[in-house]
Coordinates of C-alpha atoms in Angstrom, one line a residue:
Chain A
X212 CA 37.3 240.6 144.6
X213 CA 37.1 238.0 141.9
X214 CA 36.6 238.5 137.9
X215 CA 35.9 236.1 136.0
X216 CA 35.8 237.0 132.1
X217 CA 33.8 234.7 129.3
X218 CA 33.8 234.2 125.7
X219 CA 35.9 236.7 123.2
X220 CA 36.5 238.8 126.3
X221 CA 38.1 235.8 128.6
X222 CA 40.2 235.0 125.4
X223 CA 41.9 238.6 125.1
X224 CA 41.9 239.2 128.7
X225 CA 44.5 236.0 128.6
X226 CA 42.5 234.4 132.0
X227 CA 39.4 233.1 132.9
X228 CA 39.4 234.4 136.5
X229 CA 41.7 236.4 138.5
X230 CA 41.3 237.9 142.2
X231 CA 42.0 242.2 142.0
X232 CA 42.4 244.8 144.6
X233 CA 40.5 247.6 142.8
X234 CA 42.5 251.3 144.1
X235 CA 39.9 253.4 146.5
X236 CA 37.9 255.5 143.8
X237 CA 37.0 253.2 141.6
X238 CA 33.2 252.8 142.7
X239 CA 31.5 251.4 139.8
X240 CA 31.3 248.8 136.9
X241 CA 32.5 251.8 134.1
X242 CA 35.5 253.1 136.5
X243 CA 36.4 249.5 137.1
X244 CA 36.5 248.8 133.3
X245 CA 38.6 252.4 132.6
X246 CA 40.9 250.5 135.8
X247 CA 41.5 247.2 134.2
X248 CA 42.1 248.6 130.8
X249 CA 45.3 250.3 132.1
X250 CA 46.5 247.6 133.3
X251 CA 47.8 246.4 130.2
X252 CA 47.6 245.4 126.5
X253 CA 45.5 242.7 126.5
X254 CA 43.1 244.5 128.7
X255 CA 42.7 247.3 126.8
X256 CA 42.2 245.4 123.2
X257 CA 39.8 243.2 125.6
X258 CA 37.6 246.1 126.8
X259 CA 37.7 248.3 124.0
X260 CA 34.7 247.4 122.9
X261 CA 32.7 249.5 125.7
X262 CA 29.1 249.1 125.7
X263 CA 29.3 246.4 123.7
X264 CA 31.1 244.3 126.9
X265 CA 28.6 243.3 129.4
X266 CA 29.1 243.1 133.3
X267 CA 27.6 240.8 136.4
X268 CA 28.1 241.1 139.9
X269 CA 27.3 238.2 141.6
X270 CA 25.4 236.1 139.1
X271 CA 23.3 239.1 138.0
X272 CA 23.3 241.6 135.1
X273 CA 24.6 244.8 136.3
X274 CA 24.8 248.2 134.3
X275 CA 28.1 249.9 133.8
X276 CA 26.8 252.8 136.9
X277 CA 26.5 249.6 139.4
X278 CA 28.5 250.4 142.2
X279 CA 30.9 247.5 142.9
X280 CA 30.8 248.3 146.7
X281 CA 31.1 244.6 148.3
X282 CA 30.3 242.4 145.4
X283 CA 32.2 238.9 145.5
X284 CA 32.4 238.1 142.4
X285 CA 32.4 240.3 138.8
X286 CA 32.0 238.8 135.5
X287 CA 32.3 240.5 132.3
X288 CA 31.4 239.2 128.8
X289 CA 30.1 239.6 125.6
X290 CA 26.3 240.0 124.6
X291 CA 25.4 236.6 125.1
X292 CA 24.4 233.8 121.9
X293 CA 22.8 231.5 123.8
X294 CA 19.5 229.9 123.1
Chain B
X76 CA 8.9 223.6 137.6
X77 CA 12.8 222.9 136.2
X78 CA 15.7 223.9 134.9
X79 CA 18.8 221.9 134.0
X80 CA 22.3 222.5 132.6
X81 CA 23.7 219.8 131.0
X82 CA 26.5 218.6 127.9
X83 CA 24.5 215.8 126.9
X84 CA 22.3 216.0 123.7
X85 CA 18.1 215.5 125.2
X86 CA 15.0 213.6 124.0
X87 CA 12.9 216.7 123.8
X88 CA 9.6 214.4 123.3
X89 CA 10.9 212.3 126.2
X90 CA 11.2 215.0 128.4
X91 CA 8.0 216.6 126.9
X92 CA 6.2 213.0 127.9
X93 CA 7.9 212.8 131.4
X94 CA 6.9 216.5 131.8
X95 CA 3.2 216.3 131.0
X96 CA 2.3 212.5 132.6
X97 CA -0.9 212.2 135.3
X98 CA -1.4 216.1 134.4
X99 CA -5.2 215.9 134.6
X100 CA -5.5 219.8 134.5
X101 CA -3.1 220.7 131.1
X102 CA -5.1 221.2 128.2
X103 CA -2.1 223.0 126.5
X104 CA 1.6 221.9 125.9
X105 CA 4.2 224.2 123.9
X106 CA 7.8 223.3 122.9
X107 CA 10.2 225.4 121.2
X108 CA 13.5 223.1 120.9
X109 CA 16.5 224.9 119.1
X110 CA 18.6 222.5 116.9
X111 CA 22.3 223.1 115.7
X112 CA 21.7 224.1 112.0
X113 CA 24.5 222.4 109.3
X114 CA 25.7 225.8 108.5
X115 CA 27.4 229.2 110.1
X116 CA 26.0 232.3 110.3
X117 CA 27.9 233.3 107.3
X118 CA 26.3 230.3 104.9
X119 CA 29.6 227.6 105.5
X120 CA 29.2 224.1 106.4
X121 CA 29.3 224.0 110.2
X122 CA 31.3 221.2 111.9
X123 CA 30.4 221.9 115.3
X124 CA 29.0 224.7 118.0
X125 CA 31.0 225.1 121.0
X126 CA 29.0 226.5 123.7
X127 CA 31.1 228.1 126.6
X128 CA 28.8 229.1 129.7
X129 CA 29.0 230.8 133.2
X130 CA 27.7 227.9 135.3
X131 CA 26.7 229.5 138.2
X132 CA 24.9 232.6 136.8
X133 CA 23.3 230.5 134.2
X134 CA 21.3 228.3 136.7
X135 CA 20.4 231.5 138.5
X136 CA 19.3 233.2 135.1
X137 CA 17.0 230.6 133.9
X138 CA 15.3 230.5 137.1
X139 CA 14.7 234.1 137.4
X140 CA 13.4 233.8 133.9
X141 CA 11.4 231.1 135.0
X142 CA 9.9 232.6 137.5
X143 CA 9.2 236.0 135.8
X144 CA 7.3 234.3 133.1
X145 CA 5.2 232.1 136.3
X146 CA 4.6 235.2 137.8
X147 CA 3.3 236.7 134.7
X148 CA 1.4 233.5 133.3
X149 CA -0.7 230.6 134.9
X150 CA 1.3 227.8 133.9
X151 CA 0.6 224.2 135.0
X152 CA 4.4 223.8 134.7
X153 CA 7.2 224.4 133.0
X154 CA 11.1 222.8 131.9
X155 CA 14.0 224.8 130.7
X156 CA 16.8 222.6 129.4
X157 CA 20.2 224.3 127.7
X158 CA 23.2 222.7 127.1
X159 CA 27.0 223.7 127.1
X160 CA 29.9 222.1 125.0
X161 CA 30.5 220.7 122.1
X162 CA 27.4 220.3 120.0
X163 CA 26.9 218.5 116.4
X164 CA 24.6 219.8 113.4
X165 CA 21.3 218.2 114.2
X166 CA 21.4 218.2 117.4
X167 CA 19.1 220.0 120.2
X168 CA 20.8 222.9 122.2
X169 CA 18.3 224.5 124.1
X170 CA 14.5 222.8 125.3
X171 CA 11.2 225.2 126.6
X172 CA 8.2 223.3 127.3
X173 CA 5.5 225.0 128.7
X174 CA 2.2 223.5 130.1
X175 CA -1.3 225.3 130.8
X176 CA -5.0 224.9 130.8
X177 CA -4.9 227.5 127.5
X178 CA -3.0 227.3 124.4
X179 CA -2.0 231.4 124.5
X180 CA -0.9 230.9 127.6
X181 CA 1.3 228.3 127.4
X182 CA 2.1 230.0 123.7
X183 CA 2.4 233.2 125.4
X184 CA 5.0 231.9 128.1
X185 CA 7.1 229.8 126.1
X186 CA 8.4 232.4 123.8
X187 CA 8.6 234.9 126.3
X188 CA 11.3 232.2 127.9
X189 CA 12.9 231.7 124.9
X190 CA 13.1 235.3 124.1
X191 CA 14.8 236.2 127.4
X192 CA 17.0 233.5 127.4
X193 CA 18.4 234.7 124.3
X194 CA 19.5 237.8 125.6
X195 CA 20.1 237.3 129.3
X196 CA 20.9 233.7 129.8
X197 CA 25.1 233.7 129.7
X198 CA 25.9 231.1 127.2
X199 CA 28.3 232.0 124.2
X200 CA 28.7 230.1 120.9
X201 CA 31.4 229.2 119.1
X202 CA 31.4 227.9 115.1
X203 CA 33.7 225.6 114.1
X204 CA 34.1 225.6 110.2
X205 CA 36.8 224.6 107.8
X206 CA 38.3 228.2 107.9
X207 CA 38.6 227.6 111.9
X208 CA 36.4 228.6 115.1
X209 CA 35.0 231.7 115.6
X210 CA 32.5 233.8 118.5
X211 CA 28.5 234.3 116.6
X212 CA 27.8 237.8 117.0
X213 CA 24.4 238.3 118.9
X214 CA 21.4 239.5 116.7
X215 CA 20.0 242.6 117.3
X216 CA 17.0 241.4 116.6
X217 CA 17.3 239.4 119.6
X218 CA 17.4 242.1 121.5
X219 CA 14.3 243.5 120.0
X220 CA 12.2 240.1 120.4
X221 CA 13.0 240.3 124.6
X222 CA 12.4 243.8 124.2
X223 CA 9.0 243.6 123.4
X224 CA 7.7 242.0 126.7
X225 CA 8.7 245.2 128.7
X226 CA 6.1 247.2 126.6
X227 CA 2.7 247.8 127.8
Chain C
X192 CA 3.5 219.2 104.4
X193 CA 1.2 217.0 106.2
X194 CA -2.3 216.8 107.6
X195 CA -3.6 213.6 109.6
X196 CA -6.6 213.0 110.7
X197 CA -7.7 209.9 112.5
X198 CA -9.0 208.3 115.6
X199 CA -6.2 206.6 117.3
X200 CA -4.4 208.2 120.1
X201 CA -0.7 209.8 119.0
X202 CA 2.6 210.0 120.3
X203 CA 3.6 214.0 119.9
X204 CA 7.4 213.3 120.5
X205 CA 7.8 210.7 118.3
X206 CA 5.7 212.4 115.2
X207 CA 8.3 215.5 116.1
X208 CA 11.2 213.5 116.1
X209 CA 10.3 211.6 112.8
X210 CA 9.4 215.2 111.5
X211 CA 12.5 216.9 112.7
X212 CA 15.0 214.1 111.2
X213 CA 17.9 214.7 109.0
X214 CA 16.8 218.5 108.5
X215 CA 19.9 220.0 108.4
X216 CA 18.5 223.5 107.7
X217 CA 16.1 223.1 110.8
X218 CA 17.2 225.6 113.8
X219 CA 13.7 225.8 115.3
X220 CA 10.9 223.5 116.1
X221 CA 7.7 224.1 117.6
X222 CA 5.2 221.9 118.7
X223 CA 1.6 222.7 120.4
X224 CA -0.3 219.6 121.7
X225 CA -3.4 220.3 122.9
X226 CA -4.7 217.5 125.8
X227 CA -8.2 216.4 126.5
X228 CA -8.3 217.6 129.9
X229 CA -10.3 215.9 133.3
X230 CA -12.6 218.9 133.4
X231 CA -15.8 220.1 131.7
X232 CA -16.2 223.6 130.4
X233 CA -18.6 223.7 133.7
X234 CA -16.1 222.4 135.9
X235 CA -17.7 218.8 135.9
X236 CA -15.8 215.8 136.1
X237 CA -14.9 214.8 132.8
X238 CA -15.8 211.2 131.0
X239 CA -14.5 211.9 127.5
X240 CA -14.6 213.8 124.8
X241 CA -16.1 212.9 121.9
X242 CA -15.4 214.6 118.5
X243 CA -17.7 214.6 115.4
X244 CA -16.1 215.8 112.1
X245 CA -17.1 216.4 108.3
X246 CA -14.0 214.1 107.3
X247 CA -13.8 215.8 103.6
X248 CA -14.2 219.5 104.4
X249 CA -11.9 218.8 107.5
X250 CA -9.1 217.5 105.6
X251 CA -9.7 220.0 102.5
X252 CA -9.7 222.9 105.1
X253 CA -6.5 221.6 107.6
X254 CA -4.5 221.7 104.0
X255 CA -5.7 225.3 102.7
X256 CA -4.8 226.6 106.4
X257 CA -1.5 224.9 106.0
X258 CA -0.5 226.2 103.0
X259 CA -1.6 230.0 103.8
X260 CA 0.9 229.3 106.7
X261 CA 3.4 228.2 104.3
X262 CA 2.6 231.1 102.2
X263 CA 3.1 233.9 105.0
X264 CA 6.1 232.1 106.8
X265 CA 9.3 230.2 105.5
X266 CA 8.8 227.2 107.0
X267 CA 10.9 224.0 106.1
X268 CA 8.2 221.7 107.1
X269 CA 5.0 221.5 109.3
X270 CA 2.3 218.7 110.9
X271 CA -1.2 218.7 111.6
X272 CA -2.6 215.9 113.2
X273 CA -6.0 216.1 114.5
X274 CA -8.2 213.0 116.3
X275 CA -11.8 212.6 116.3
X276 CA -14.1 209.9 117.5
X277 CA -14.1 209.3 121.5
X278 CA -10.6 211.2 123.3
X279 CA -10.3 210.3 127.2
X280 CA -8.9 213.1 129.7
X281 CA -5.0 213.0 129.5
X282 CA -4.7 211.9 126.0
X283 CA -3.8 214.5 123.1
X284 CA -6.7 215.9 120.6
X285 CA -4.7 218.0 118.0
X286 CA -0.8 218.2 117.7
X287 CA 1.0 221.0 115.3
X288 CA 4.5 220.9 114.7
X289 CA 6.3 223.9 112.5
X290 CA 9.9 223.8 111.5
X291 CA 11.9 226.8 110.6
X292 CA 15.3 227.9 110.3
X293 CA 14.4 230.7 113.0
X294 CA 12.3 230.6 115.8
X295 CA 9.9 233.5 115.6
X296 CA 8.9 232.2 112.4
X297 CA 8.2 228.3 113.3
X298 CA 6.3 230.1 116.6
X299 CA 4.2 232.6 114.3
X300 CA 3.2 229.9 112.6
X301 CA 2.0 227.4 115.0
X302 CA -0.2 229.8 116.7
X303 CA -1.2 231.0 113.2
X304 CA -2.5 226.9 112.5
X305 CA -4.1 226.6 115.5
X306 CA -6.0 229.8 115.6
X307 CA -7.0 229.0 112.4
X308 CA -7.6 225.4 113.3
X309 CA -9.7 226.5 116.3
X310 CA -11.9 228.3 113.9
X311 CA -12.1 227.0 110.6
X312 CA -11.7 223.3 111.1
X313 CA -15.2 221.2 110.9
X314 CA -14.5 219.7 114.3
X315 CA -17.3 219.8 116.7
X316 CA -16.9 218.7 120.6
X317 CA -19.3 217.0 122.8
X318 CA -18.2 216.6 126.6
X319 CA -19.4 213.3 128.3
X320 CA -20.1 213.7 132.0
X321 CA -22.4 211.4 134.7
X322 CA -25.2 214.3 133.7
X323 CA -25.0 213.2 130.4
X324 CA -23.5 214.8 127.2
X325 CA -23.4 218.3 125.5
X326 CA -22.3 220.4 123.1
X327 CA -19.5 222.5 123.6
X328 CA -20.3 226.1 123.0
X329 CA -17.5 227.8 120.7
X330 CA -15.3 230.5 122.1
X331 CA -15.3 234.2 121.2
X332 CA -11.8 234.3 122.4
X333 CA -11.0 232.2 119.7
X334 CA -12.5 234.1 117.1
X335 CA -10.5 236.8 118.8
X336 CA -7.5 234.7 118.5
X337 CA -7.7 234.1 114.4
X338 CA -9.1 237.7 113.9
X339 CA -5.6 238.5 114.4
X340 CA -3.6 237.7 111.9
X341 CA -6.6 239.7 109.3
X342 CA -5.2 242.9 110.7
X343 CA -2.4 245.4 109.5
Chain D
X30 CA -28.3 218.8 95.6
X31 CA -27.1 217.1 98.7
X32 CA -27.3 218.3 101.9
X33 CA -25.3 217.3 105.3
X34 CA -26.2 218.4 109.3
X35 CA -23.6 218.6 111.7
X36 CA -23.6 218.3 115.5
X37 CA -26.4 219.8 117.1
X38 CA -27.9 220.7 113.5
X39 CA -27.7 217.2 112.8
X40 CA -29.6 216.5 116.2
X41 CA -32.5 218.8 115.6
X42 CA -32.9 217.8 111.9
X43 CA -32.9 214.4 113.0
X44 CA -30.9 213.7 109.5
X45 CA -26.7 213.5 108.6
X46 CA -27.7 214.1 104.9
X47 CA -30.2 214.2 102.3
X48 CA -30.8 215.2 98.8
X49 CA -33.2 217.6 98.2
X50 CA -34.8 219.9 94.9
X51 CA -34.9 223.9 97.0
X52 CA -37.5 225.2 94.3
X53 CA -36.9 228.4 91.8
X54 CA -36.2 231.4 94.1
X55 CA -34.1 230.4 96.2
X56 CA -30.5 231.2 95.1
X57 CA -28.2 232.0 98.1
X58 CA -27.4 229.8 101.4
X59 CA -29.8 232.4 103.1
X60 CA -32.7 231.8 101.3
X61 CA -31.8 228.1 101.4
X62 CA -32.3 228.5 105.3
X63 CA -35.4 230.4 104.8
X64 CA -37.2 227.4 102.8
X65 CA -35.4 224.6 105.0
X66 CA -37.3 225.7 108.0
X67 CA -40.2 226.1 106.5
X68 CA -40.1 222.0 105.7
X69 CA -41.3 221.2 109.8
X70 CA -40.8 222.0 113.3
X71 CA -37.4 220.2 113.6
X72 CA -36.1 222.1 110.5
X73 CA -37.8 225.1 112.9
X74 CA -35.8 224.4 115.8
X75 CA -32.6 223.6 113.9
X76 CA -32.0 226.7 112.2
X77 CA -33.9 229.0 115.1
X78 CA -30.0 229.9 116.2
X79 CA -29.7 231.8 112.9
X80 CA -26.2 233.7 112.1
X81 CA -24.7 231.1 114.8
X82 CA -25.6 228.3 112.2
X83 CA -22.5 227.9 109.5
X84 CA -22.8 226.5 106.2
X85 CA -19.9 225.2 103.4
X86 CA -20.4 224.6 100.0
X87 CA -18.7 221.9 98.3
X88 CA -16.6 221.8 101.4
X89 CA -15.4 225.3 101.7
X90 CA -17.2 228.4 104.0
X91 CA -19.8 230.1 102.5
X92 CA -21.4 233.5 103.7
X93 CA -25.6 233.5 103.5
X94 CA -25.2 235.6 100.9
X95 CA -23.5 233.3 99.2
X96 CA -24.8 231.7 95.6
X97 CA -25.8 228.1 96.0
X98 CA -26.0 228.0 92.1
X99 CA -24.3 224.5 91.0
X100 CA -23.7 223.2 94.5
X101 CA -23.5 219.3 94.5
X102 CA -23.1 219.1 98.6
X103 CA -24.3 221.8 101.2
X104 CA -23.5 221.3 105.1
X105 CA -24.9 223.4 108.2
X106 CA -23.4 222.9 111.3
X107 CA -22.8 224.8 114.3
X108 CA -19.2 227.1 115.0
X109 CA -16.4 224.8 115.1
X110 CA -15.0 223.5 118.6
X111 CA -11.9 221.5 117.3
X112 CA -8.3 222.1 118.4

């Protein structure tokens, strides 16, 4: 699947997108955050802000106990300042 | 019914004008148009905001919004216009027009749009000041203001 | 601080944009422009509208409800224009503008002035159809509406 | 003192303004009304409508209870319809 990552988050992260094979297990939005942020450094100082990092799956806000199961496309970001 | 993305700066009376022409049935027109203030959040003189967005997504927001606050509301018509990139004190980031027979409708609707759209539209701000650029937190009380509408 | 009244048709985007100009403290502007619609209150086709006023008291009372808006809310500026004399459907009747650093605070306030406006002003409407003319009744609702802001 | 008619007061009245002398007695807006429509039929059928008829003194909202002592310009008129 693709991420794409926005704002302080796509900054830490080092990328604005990047395509990932998440491991079997990893079913939802909170185990593929706990996933990423072993993946390195940069991920963890990137997601350890928790809650306060938000998640879409294809276009739409999804909660952290969305299951991932076929989405295309997952974004993640900080509360958003728009407006 | 519209809603556009764009970098350039907008005419908000001229899109109001454009927006409300030959509507024989509008008694009621609302704007709320959000200028870029001369100063950060933290009182220094403010250069520029820099608005970083997630294209796709944000299109898709702004019409769900859109059409939550239609579905909730009677409006004539409506025009949602936000823009991304580089933005200079004085000018307008984000346009809501909304057009009805009644004002509290068309009151009603408009800052229920702009509410949401604070909170759930994905566009992020950067300040550019003297000491260097920097992400605005988001306001709690932002979340509170959208919060509202799920009440009751 | 302004109140207008006269008989001339007005642009609303250009009295915003003159309004809104060089306010570098301005995040949030809000306009409401109510129309003269093609519609009696009875559903009749609609001639015109034609508004009687007591000029004195109206301009007197426009400027005591805009400065108890000023009074509750922090606002960096605000408008009142309101037309009288004959008004055909499509053109505007009353425009209010608020400016504010913040947005619930320019909104609060425009629906505060025109509550109050719909209430208080000396402003009396008669609706000109091919049966001939009449009075427009008022509106509980918008006593309703301005009871409002008495509360809590 | 002066006094003004508005929409359909004005109408019934058949007058915008006049001055007129209200004799000893009568010292609020209410009482004001009372003697006004004892003055002729159109007077009658002017102020009929009762609490639905408004007043202002010297250009501000006045309650019939309201003193009318030292008023220079009265106005009736019906509930506003601006906006």
């Amino acid at each position: 699947m693709k991420l794409k990552y926005f704002a302080w988050v796509r900054e830490r992260v080092g990328l604005a997108e990047e395509d990932v094979d998440a491991p079997a297990g990893v079913a939802t939005v909170a185990e593929l955050v706990d996933w990423l942020r072993g993946r390195g450094p940069d991920y963890e100082r990137a997601f350890a802000a928790g809650p306060a990092i938000r998640a879409a799956i294809d276009k739409r806000h999804a909660k952290p106990d969305a299951s991932i199961a076929g989405a295309g496309e997952i974004a993640f970001f900080p509360p958003m300042t728009g407006g | 019914m519209t809603v556009r993305l764009q970098s350039e700066p907008f005419d908000s009376g001229a899109e109001v004008a454009r927006l409300s022409e030959g509507r024989a049935g509008v008694g009621a027109v609302v704007t709320f148009t959000g200028l870029c203030r001369d100063r950060a959040d933290n009182g220094a003189p403010l250069e520029a905001l820099i608005l970083e967005h997630y294209p796709e997504m944000a299109q898709a927001e702004l019409e769900r919004i859109e059409a939550e606050a239609r579905a909730r509301w009677p409006l004539v018509d409506a025009l949602l216009v936000h823009r991304y990139g580089r933005i200079r004190p004085g000018e307008p980031i984000v346009l809501v027009a909304t057009l009805s027979a009644h004002r509290a409708t068309a009151f009603a609707a408009a800052e229920f749009l702009m509410d949401y759209l604070k909170t759930s539209a994905p566009f992020w701000k950067q300040e550019e000041t003297a000491a260097g650029t920097g992400w605005v937190a988001a306001k709690d009380a932002d979340d509170a203001a959208a919060e509202r509408w799920s009440r009751g």
